[in-house]
Short mmCIF file of N, CA, C and O in Angstrom, two decimals:
data_model
loop_
_atom_site.label_atom_id
_atom_site.label_comp_id
_atom_site.label_asym_id
_atom_site.label_seq_id
_atom_site.Cartn_x
_atom_site.Cartn_y
_atom_site.Cartn_z
N SER A 67 86.24 53.46 98.20
CA SER A 67 84.90 53.11 97.78
C SER A 67 84.04 54.37 97.78
O SER A 67 84.22 55.25 98.59
N THR A 68 83.09 54.41 96.86
CA THR A 68 82.21 55.56 96.75
C THR A 68 80.76 55.12 96.90
O THR A 68 80.34 54.15 96.29
N PHE A 69 80.04 55.84 97.72
CA PHE A 69 78.62 55.62 97.92
C PHE A 69 77.90 56.78 97.25
O PHE A 69 78.02 57.92 97.69
N LEU A 70 77.20 56.50 96.15
CA LEU A 70 76.50 57.53 95.38
C LEU A 70 75.02 57.46 95.71
O LEU A 70 74.39 56.41 95.60
N LEU A 71 74.45 58.59 96.11
CA LEU A 71 73.06 58.65 96.52
C LEU A 71 72.44 59.91 95.93
O LEU A 71 73.00 61.00 96.07
N SER A 72 71.30 59.76 95.27
CA SER A 72 70.62 60.94 94.74
C SER A 72 69.42 61.26 95.62
O SER A 72 68.91 60.40 96.35
N ASP A 73 68.97 62.49 95.54
CA ASP A 73 67.85 62.91 96.39
C ASP A 73 66.56 62.17 96.08
O ASP A 73 65.69 62.06 96.92
N THR A 74 66.45 61.62 94.87
CA THR A 74 65.24 60.86 94.54
C THR A 74 65.22 59.50 95.23
O THR A 74 64.16 58.88 95.34
N GLN A 75 66.37 59.02 95.71
CA GLN A 75 66.45 57.76 96.42
C GLN A 75 66.10 57.90 97.91
O GLN A 75 65.95 56.90 98.59
N LEU A 76 66.01 59.11 98.38
CA LEU A 76 65.72 59.35 99.79
C LEU A 76 64.22 59.20 100.04
O LEU A 76 63.46 60.13 99.82
N GLN A 77 63.82 58.04 100.48
CA GLN A 77 62.41 57.79 100.73
C GLN A 77 61.96 58.39 102.06
O GLN A 77 60.79 58.66 102.26
N ASP A 78 62.90 58.59 102.96
CA ASP A 78 62.58 59.10 104.29
C ASP A 78 63.75 59.98 104.73
O ASP A 78 64.91 59.71 104.39
N GLU A 79 63.47 60.99 105.51
CA GLU A 79 64.52 61.89 105.99
C GLU A 79 65.51 61.18 106.91
O GLU A 79 66.61 61.66 107.11
N ILE A 80 65.14 60.03 107.44
CA ILE A 80 66.05 59.29 108.33
C ILE A 80 67.32 58.87 107.59
O ILE A 80 68.38 58.74 108.20
N PHE A 81 67.23 58.70 106.26
CA PHE A 81 68.42 58.37 105.49
C PHE A 81 69.46 59.48 105.59
O PHE A 81 70.65 59.22 105.68
N LEU A 82 69.01 60.72 105.58
CA LEU A 82 69.95 61.84 105.73
C LEU A 82 70.58 61.85 107.11
O LEU A 82 71.75 62.21 107.26
N ASP A 83 69.83 61.45 108.12
CA ASP A 83 70.40 61.34 109.47
C ASP A 83 71.53 60.31 109.49
O ASP A 83 72.56 60.51 110.13
N GLU A 84 71.32 59.19 108.80
CA GLU A 84 72.35 58.14 108.75
C GLU A 84 73.57 58.62 107.97
O GLU A 84 74.71 58.36 108.38
N ILE A 85 73.36 59.32 106.87
CA ILE A 85 74.48 59.88 106.10
C ILE A 85 75.24 60.89 106.96
O ILE A 85 76.47 60.90 106.98
N HIS A 86 74.52 61.70 107.68
CA HIS A 86 75.14 62.67 108.58
C HIS A 86 75.99 61.95 109.64
O HIS A 86 77.10 62.37 109.96
N SER A 87 75.48 60.86 110.16
CA SER A 87 76.21 60.07 111.15
C SER A 87 77.50 59.51 110.57
O SER A 87 78.55 59.54 111.22
N VAL A 88 77.44 59.01 109.36
CA VAL A 88 78.64 58.48 108.71
C VAL A 88 79.66 59.58 108.49
O VAL A 88 80.86 59.40 108.72
N LEU A 89 79.20 60.73 108.06
CA LEU A 89 80.13 61.84 107.80
C LEU A 89 80.78 62.38 109.07
O LEU A 89 81.94 62.77 109.06
N THR A 90 80.04 62.41 110.16
CA THR A 90 80.59 62.98 111.38
C THR A 90 81.39 61.99 112.22
O THR A 90 82.41 62.35 112.80
N SER A 91 80.93 60.72 112.27
CA SER A 91 81.60 59.78 113.16
C SER A 91 82.26 58.62 112.43
O SER A 91 83.09 57.92 113.01
N GLY A 92 81.89 58.37 111.19
CA GLY A 92 82.47 57.26 110.45
C GLY A 92 81.73 55.95 110.62
O GLY A 92 82.20 54.92 110.17
N LEU A 93 80.59 55.96 111.28
CA LEU A 93 79.86 54.71 111.47
C LEU A 93 78.37 54.96 111.55
O LEU A 93 77.91 56.08 111.74
N ILE A 94 77.62 53.88 111.37
CA ILE A 94 76.17 53.91 111.55
C ILE A 94 75.87 53.09 112.78
O ILE A 94 76.27 51.92 112.88
N ASN A 95 75.19 53.70 113.73
CA ASN A 95 74.88 53.02 114.98
C ASN A 95 74.04 51.78 114.72
O ASN A 95 73.14 51.79 113.88
N ASN A 96 74.35 50.71 115.45
CA ASN A 96 73.61 49.44 115.39
C ASN A 96 73.61 48.81 114.00
O ASN A 96 72.67 48.10 113.66
N LEU A 97 74.63 49.07 113.22
CA LEU A 97 74.73 48.47 111.89
C LEU A 97 75.02 46.97 112.00
O LEU A 97 74.49 46.17 111.25
N TYR A 98 75.87 46.61 112.94
CA TYR A 98 76.24 45.21 113.15
C TYR A 98 75.68 44.71 114.47
O TYR A 98 75.74 45.40 115.48
N GLY A 99 75.18 43.49 114.45
CA GLY A 99 74.75 42.84 115.67
C GLY A 99 75.96 42.25 116.39
O GLY A 99 77.03 42.09 115.81
N LYS A 100 75.79 41.92 117.66
CA LYS A 100 76.91 41.37 118.43
C LYS A 100 77.43 40.06 117.85
O LYS A 100 78.61 39.75 117.96
N ASP A 101 76.55 39.29 117.21
CA ASP A 101 76.97 38.03 116.62
C ASP A 101 77.74 38.23 115.31
O ASP A 101 78.43 37.33 114.85
N GLU A 102 77.67 39.41 114.71
CA GLU A 102 78.38 39.70 113.47
C GLU A 102 79.78 40.27 113.69
O GLU A 102 80.58 40.32 112.76
N LEU A 103 80.09 40.70 114.90
CA LEU A 103 81.37 41.34 115.16
C LEU A 103 82.56 40.38 115.19
O LEU A 103 83.62 40.72 114.65
N PRO A 104 82.48 39.19 115.81
CA PRO A 104 83.67 38.31 115.82
C PRO A 104 84.21 37.97 114.42
O PRO A 104 85.44 38.03 114.23
N PRO A 105 83.37 37.64 113.43
CA PRO A 105 83.94 37.41 112.08
C PRO A 105 84.60 38.67 111.50
O PRO A 105 85.64 38.58 110.83
N LEU A 106 84.04 39.82 111.78
CA LEU A 106 84.63 41.08 111.31
C LEU A 106 86.00 41.28 111.95
O LEU A 106 86.97 41.63 111.27
N TYR A 107 86.08 41.05 113.26
CA TYR A 107 87.37 41.18 113.96
C TYR A 107 88.38 40.17 113.44
O TYR A 107 89.57 40.48 113.31
N GLY A 108 87.92 38.96 113.12
CA GLY A 108 88.82 37.95 112.57
C GLY A 108 89.41 38.39 111.24
O GLY A 108 90.61 38.21 111.00
N ARG A 109 88.59 38.97 110.38
CA ARG A 109 89.10 39.46 109.09
C ARG A 109 90.09 40.61 109.30
O ARG A 109 91.10 40.69 108.59
N LEU A 110 89.80 41.49 110.26
CA LEU A 110 90.74 42.59 110.53
C LEU A 110 92.06 42.07 111.06
O LEU A 110 93.12 42.57 110.68
N ARG A 111 92.01 41.06 111.92
CA ARG A 111 93.25 40.49 112.45
C ARG A 111 94.08 39.86 111.34
O ARG A 111 95.30 40.02 111.31
N ARG A 112 93.44 39.12 110.44
CA ARG A 112 94.17 38.49 109.33
C ARG A 112 94.72 39.53 108.37
O ARG A 112 95.85 39.43 107.90
N ARG A 113 93.91 40.54 108.05
CA ARG A 113 94.32 41.55 107.08
C ARG A 113 95.48 42.38 107.62
O ARG A 113 96.43 42.69 106.90
N ARG A 114 95.42 42.75 108.88
CA ARG A 114 96.45 43.62 109.46
C ARG A 114 97.54 42.84 110.19
O ARG A 114 98.50 43.43 110.65
N ALA A 115 97.35 41.54 110.32
CA ALA A 115 98.32 40.67 111.00
C ALA A 115 98.62 41.19 112.41
O ALA A 115 99.77 41.33 112.80
N VAL A 116 97.55 41.48 113.14
CA VAL A 116 97.71 41.99 114.51
C VAL A 116 96.80 41.21 115.45
O VAL A 116 95.79 40.65 115.05
N GLU A 117 97.20 41.16 116.69
CA GLU A 117 96.36 40.61 117.76
C GLU A 117 96.05 41.76 118.70
O GLU A 117 96.92 42.21 119.44
N ARG A 118 94.84 42.24 118.66
CA ARG A 118 94.45 43.37 119.50
C ARG A 118 93.11 43.10 120.15
O ARG A 118 92.38 42.20 119.76
N GLU A 119 92.79 43.93 121.10
CA GLU A 119 91.50 43.86 121.79
C GLU A 119 90.38 44.27 120.83
O GLU A 119 90.62 44.95 119.84
N ALA A 120 89.15 43.88 121.17
CA ALA A 120 88.00 44.18 120.32
C ALA A 120 87.81 45.68 120.14
O ALA A 120 87.49 46.14 119.04
N THR A 121 88.01 46.47 121.18
CA THR A 121 87.81 47.92 121.06
C THR A 121 88.84 48.54 120.13
O THR A 121 88.51 49.45 119.36
N GLU A 122 90.06 48.03 120.16
CA GLU A 122 91.09 48.54 119.25
C GLU A 122 90.78 48.14 117.80
O GLU A 122 90.98 48.94 116.88
N LEU A 123 90.29 46.92 117.62
CA LEU A 123 89.92 46.48 116.27
C LEU A 123 88.75 47.29 115.73
O LEU A 123 88.71 47.63 114.55
N TRP A 124 87.78 47.59 116.59
CA TRP A 124 86.65 48.43 116.16
C TRP A 124 87.15 49.80 115.74
O TRP A 124 86.70 50.36 114.73
N SER A 125 88.08 50.37 116.48
CA SER A 125 88.64 51.68 116.12
C SER A 125 89.36 51.62 114.78
O SER A 125 89.25 52.55 113.97
N LEU A 126 90.09 50.53 114.53
CA LEU A 126 90.75 50.36 113.23
C LEU A 126 89.73 50.28 112.11
O LEU A 126 89.91 50.86 111.04
N PHE A 127 88.64 49.56 112.36
CA PHE A 127 87.59 49.42 111.35
C PHE A 127 86.96 50.77 111.03
O PHE A 127 86.80 51.13 109.86
N VAL A 128 86.61 51.53 112.05
CA VAL A 128 86.00 52.85 111.85
C VAL A 128 86.97 53.78 111.13
O VAL A 128 86.59 54.52 110.22
N GLU A 129 88.24 53.72 111.50
CA GLU A 129 89.23 54.57 110.85
C GLU A 129 89.38 54.21 109.37
O GLU A 129 89.53 55.09 108.52
N SER A 130 89.32 52.92 109.05
CA SER A 130 89.42 52.54 107.64
C SER A 130 88.19 53.01 106.85
O SER A 130 88.30 53.37 105.68
N ILE A 131 87.03 53.03 107.50
CA ILE A 131 85.84 53.58 106.84
C ILE A 131 86.02 55.07 106.58
O ILE A 131 85.75 55.57 105.49
N ARG A 132 86.49 55.78 107.58
CA ARG A 132 86.71 57.23 107.42
C ARG A 132 87.69 57.53 106.30
O ARG A 132 87.55 58.50 105.57
N THR A 133 88.70 56.69 106.17
CA THR A 133 89.73 56.92 105.17
C THR A 133 89.28 56.53 103.76
O THR A 133 89.57 57.23 102.80
N ASN A 134 88.55 55.44 103.64
CA ASN A 134 88.28 54.86 102.33
C ASN A 134 86.90 55.09 101.75
O ASN A 134 86.70 54.88 100.56
N LEU A 135 85.94 55.49 102.54
CA LEU A 135 84.58 55.67 102.04
C LEU A 135 84.33 57.12 101.66
O LEU A 135 84.55 58.02 102.46
N HIS A 136 83.89 57.32 100.45
CA HIS A 136 83.53 58.65 99.95
C HIS A 136 82.04 58.66 99.66
O HIS A 136 81.53 57.72 99.05
N ILE A 137 81.37 59.70 100.08
CA ILE A 137 79.93 59.80 99.89
C ILE A 137 79.65 60.94 98.93
O ILE A 137 80.12 62.06 99.12
N VAL A 138 78.87 60.64 97.89
CA VAL A 138 78.45 61.64 96.92
C VAL A 138 76.93 61.73 97.00
O VAL A 138 76.24 60.74 96.75
N LEU A 139 76.42 62.88 97.37
CA LEU A 139 74.99 63.10 97.45
C LEU A 139 74.60 64.07 96.35
O LEU A 139 75.06 65.21 96.31
N CYS A 140 73.78 63.60 95.42
CA CYS A 140 73.34 64.41 94.28
C CYS A 140 71.94 64.94 94.57
O CYS A 140 71.06 64.17 94.95
N ALA A 141 71.76 66.24 94.39
CA ALA A 141 70.46 66.84 94.66
C ALA A 141 70.11 67.85 93.58
O ALA A 141 70.97 68.56 93.05
N SER A 142 68.84 67.92 93.27
CA SER A 142 68.36 68.86 92.28
C SER A 142 68.23 70.25 92.92
O SER A 142 67.68 70.39 94.01
N PRO A 143 68.72 71.28 92.24
CA PRO A 143 68.59 72.63 92.79
C PRO A 143 67.20 73.24 92.58
O PRO A 143 66.92 74.34 93.05
N VAL A 144 66.33 72.53 91.87
CA VAL A 144 65.00 73.03 91.58
C VAL A 144 64.11 72.85 92.80
O VAL A 144 64.09 71.79 93.41
N GLY A 145 63.40 73.88 93.18
CA GLY A 145 62.49 73.80 94.32
C GLY A 145 63.18 74.18 95.63
O GLY A 145 64.33 74.61 95.66
N THR A 146 62.48 73.99 96.71
CA THR A 146 62.99 74.40 98.02
C THR A 146 63.53 73.24 98.85
O THR A 146 64.08 73.46 99.93
N LEU A 147 63.40 72.01 98.38
CA LEU A 147 63.81 70.85 99.17
C LEU A 147 65.31 70.86 99.47
O LEU A 147 65.72 70.59 100.60
N LEU A 148 66.13 71.17 98.49
CA LEU A 148 67.58 71.21 98.70
C LEU A 148 67.93 72.26 99.75
O LEU A 148 68.72 72.00 100.66
N ARG A 149 67.36 73.44 99.64
CA ARG A 149 67.62 74.51 100.60
C ARG A 149 67.22 74.09 102.01
O ARG A 149 67.95 74.31 102.97
N THR A 150 66.06 73.47 102.13
CA THR A 150 65.58 73.03 103.44
C THR A 150 66.50 71.98 104.04
O THR A 150 66.85 72.06 105.22
N ARG A 151 66.94 71.03 103.23
CA ARG A 151 67.83 69.98 103.74
C ARG A 151 69.21 70.53 104.12
O ARG A 151 69.79 70.11 105.10
N CYS A 152 69.69 71.49 103.35
CA CYS A 152 70.99 72.11 103.68
C CYS A 152 70.93 72.85 105.01
O CYS A 152 71.88 72.84 105.78
N ARG A 153 69.82 73.47 105.29
CA ARG A 153 69.67 74.18 106.57
C ARG A 153 69.63 73.22 107.76
O ARG A 153 70.09 73.55 108.84
N LYS A 154 69.06 72.03 107.53
CA LYS A 154 68.96 71.05 108.62
C LYS A 154 70.31 70.44 108.96
O LYS A 154 70.58 70.12 110.11
N TYR A 155 71.15 70.23 107.95
CA TYR A 155 72.39 69.52 108.18
C TYR A 155 73.58 70.41 107.89
O TYR A 155 74.65 70.15 108.04
#
């Protein structure tokens, strides 16, 4: 899967922090609530045909994100904004 994001879509710098988090760790903190995790684990168990602990299933989920998610960030080279953002991250 590919996530395409242009610099004009960045309404707040916090979006870049979240993209940075995905690139470095493979996840966005607090993306899922505790009530949303059991259905996610159920789908992982059915898809992989495994019975594992919740922490192992979470690791499988994060690893599949790292493997399958590609992020494309498009930025205009005009002006100083691109240079400033590159220095931050």
